[in-house]
Coordinates of C-alpha atoms and ligand atoms in Angstrom, one line a residue:
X22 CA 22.7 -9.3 -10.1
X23 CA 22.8 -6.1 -8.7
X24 CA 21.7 -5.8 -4.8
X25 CA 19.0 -2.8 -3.9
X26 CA 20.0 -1.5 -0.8
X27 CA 17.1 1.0 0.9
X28 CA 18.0 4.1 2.2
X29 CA 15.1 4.7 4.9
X30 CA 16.2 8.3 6.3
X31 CA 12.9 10.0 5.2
X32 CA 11.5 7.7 7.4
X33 CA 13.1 9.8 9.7
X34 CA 12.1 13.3 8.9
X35 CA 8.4 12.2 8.6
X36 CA 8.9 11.2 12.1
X37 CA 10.9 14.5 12.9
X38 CA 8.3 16.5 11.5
X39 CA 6.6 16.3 15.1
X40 CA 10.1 15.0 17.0
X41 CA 7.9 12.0 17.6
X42 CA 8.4 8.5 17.5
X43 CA 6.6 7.2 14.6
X44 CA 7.0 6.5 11.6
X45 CA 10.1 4.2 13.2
X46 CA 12.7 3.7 10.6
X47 CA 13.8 1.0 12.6
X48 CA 10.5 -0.9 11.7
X49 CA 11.3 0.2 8.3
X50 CA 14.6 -1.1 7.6
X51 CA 12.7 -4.8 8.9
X52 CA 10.1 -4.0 6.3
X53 CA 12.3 -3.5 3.6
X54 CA 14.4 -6.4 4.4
X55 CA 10.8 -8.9 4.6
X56 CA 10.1 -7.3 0.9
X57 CA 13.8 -8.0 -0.3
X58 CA 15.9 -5.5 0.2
X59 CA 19.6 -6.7 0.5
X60 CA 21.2 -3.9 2.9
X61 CA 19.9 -0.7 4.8
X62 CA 21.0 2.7 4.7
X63 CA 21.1 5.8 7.2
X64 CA 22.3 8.9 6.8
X65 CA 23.9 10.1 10.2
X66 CA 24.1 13.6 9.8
X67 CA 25.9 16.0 11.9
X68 CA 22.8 18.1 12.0
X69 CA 20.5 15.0 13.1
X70 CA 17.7 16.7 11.0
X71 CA 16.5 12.8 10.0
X72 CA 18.5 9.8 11.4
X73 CA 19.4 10.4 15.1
X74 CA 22.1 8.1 17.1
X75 CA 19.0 5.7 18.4
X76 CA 18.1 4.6 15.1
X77 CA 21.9 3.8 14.1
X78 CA 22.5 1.7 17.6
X79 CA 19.0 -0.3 17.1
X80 CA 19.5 -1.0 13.8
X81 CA 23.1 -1.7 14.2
X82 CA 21.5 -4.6 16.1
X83 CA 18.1 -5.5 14.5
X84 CA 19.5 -5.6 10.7
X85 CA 19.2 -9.0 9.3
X86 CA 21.3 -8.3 5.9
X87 CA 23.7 -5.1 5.8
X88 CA 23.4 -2.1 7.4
X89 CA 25.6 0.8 5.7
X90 CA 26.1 4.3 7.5
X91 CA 26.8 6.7 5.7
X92 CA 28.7 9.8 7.3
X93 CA 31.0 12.5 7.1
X94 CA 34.5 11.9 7.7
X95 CA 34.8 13.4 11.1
X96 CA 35.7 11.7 14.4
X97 CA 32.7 12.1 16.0
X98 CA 31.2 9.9 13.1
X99 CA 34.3 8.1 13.4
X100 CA 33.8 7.1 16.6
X101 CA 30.0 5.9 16.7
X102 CA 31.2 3.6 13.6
X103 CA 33.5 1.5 15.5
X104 CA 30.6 1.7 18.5
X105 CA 28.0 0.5 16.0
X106 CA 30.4 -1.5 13.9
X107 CA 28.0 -1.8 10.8
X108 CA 28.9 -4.2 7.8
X109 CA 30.1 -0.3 5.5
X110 CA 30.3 3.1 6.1
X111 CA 30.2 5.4 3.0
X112 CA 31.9 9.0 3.5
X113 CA 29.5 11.3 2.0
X114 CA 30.3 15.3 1.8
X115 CA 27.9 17.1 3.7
X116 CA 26.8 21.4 4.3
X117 CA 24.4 22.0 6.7
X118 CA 22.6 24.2 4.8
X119 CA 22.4 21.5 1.3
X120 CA 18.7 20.1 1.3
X121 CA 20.0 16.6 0.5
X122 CA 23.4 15.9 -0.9
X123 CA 24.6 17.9 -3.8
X124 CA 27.5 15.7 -5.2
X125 CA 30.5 13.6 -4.2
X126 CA 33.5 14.0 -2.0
X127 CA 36.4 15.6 -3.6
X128 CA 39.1 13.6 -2.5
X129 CA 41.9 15.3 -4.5
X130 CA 45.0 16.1 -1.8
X131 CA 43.2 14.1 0.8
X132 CA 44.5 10.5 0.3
X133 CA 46.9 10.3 2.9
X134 CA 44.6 12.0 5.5
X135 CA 40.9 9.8 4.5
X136 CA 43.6 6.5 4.3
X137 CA 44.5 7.3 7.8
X138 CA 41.1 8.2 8.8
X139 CA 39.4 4.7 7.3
X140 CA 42.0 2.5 8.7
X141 CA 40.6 2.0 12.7
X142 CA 37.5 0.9 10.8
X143 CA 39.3 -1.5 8.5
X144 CA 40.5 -2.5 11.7
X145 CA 37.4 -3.6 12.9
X146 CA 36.4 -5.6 9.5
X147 CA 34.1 -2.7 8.7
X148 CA 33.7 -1.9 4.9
X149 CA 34.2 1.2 3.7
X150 CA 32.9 3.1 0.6
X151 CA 33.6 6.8 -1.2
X152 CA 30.7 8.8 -2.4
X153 CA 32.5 10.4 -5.4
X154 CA 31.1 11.9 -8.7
X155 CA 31.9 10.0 -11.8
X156 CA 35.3 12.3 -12.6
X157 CA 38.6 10.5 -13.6
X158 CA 40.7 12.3 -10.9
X159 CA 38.3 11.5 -7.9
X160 CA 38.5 7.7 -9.2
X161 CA 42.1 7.4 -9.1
X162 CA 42.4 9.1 -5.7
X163 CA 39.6 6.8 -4.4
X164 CA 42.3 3.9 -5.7
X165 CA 45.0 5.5 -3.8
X166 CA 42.8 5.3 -0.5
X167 CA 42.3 1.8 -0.7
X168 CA 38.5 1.6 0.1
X169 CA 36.8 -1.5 -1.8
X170 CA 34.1 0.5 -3.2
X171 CA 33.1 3.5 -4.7
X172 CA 29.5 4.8 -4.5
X173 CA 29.5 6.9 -7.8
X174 CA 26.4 10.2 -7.4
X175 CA 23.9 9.6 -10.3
X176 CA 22.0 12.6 -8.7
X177 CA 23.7 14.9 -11.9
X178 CA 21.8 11.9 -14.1
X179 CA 18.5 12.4 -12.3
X180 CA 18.4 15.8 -12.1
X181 CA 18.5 15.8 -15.9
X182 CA 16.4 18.4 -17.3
X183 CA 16.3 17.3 -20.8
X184 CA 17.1 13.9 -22.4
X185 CA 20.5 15.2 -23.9
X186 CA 21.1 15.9 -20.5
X187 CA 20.5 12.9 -19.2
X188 CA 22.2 10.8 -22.0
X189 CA 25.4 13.0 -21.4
X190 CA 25.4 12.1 -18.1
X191 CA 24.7 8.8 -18.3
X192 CA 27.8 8.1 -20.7
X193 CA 30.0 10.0 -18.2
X194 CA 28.8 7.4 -15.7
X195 CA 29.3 4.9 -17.8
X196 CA 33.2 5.9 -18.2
X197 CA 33.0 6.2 -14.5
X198 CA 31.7 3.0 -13.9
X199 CA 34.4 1.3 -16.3
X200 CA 37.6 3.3 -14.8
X201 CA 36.9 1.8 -11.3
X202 CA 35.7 -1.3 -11.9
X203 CA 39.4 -1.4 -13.9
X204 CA 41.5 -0.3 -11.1
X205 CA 40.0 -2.9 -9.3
X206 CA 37.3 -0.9 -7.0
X207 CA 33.6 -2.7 -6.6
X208 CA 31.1 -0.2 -7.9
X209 CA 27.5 0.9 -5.9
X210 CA 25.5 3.8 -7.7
X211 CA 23.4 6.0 -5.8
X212 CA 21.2 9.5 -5.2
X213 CA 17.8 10.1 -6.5
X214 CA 17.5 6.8 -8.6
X215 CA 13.8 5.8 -9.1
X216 CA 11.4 3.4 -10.9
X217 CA 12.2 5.4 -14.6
X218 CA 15.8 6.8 -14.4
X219 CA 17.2 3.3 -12.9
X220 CA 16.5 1.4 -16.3
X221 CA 19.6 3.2 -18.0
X222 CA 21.8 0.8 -15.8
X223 CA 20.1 -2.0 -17.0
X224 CA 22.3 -3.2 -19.4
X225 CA 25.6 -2.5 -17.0
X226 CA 27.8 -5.2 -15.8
X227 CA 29.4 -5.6 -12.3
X228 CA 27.2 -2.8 -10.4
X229 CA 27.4 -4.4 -7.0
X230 CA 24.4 -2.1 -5.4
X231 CA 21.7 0.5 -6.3
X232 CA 21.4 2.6 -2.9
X233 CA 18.2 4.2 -3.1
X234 CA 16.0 6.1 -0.3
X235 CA 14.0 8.9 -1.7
X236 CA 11.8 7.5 -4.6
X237 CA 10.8 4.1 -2.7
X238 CA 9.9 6.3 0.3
X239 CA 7.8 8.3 -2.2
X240 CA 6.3 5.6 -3.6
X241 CA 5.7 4.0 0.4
X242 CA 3.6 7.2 1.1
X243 CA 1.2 6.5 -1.6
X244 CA 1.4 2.6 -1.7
X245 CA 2.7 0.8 0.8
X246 CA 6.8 0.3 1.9
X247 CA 6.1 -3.6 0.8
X248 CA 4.9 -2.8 -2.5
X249 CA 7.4 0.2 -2.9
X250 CA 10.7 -2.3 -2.1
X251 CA 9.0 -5.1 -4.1
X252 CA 8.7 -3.1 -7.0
X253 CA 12.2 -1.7 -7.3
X254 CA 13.5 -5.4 -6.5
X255 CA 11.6 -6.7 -9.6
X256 CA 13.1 -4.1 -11.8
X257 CA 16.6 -4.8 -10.8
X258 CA 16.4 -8.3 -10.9
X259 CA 16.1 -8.2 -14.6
X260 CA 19.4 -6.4 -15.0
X261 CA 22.9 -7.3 -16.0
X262 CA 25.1 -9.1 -13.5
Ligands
DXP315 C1 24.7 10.4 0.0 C2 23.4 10.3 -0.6 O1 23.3 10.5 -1.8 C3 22.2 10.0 0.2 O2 22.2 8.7 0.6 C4 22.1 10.9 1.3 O3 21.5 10.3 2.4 C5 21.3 12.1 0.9 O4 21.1 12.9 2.0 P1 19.6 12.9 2.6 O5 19.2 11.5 2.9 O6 19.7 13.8 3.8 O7 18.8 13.5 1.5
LIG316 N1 23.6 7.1 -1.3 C1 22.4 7.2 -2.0 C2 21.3 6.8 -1.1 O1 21.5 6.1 -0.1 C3 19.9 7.2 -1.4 O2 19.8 8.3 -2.1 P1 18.4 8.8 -2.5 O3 17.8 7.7 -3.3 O4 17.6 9.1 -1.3 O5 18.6 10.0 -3.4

């Protein structure tokens, strides 16, 4: 069965709203974990505008199941990684000025260099992952790197605007899904997932995790981070294994 792994950065930027202290997303990530969540996930941004260097070291500590920081490949992020040592770090493209991530890496040309970046951290038993779209080419370079996993964008899928859309999408993940998972790479979908859109995975075997952050947050505003985690955990736990 598929693991649901919380992403808790907007937490974070309800807490940086007012640079305070609360909500803590290290309290969070415990919640989520008490309500069956089977990893955590932060978002260490270079601009800091949610998840800031004190939530990565406590929870790099407090975490009962999996922590997973997700980062750009730079050495600063490089660097707090093998500090923090957490069980994966995904490499995630990131522009300041994007409001949340806007796609995957493009990892075309880069193999050599993102090999050579990831293996310190292989080094240190870390995991790694690649946040890639769902494109042939990006999936064979991602086997040429030698990460385990691929974390394959579904935000194309959720940002849908129409069913055809959606369905086009979907069966372009679907291909996605199947080329890895052939060349041997373990599979996590994630970005902008929620309690409706997740059900076309359903049916999809060998998805190793859903990472999802910005609809159970959503939900946590309204109804509670217990009830938010439960209810996604219930949905996936009638899926395919
Ligand atoms: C990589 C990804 O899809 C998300 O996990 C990422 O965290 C999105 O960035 P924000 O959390 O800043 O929206
Ligand atoms: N990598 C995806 C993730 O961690 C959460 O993305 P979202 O659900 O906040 O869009």
């Amino acid at each position: 069965m598929p693991k649901l792994v919380v992403n808790v950065d907007h937490i974070a930027t309800l807490r940086q709203a007012r640079l305070g202290i609360e909500p803590d997303p290290v309290t969070a990530a415990h919640m989520a974990e008490l309500a069956g969540a089977e990893g955590i996930i932060v978002h260490l941004r270079e601009d800091r505008r949610h998840i800031q260097d004190r939530d990565v070291a406590l929870l790099s500590q407090t975490v009962k199941t999996n922590l997973h920081l997700e980062m750009a490949a730079t050495p600063e992020m490089q660097k707090i990684a093998l500090n923090t040592a957490p069980h994966m770090v995904c490499l995630v493209p990131e522009k300041r000025q994007e409001l949340t991530t806007e796609g995957g890496l493009d990892l075309r040309g880069r193999e050599t260099e993102l090999r050579d970046y990831l293996a310190p951290i292989h080094e240190r038993e870390i995991l790694s992952s690649l946040f890639i779209d769902a494109e042939p080419e990006q999936i064979k370079a991602a086997a040429a790197i030698q990460a385990p996993y691929v974390e394959i964008h579904t935000g194309h899928f959720a940002d849908a605007t129409s069913r055809t859309a959606q369905q086009q999408e979907l069966t372009r993940l679907l291909e996605g899904i199947r080329q890895a998972q052939d060349l041997g790479l373990k599979v996590n979908l994630g970005h902008g997932l929620n309690y409706t859109n997740i059900y076309g995975f359903a049916t999809v075997p060998g998805i190793h995790e859903f990472s999802i952050g910005h609809s159970i947050i959503a939900r946590a505003a309204l109804s509670g981070l217990d009830r938010a985690v439960r209810d996604m955990v219930s949905i996936i736990k009638t899926f395919a294994p």
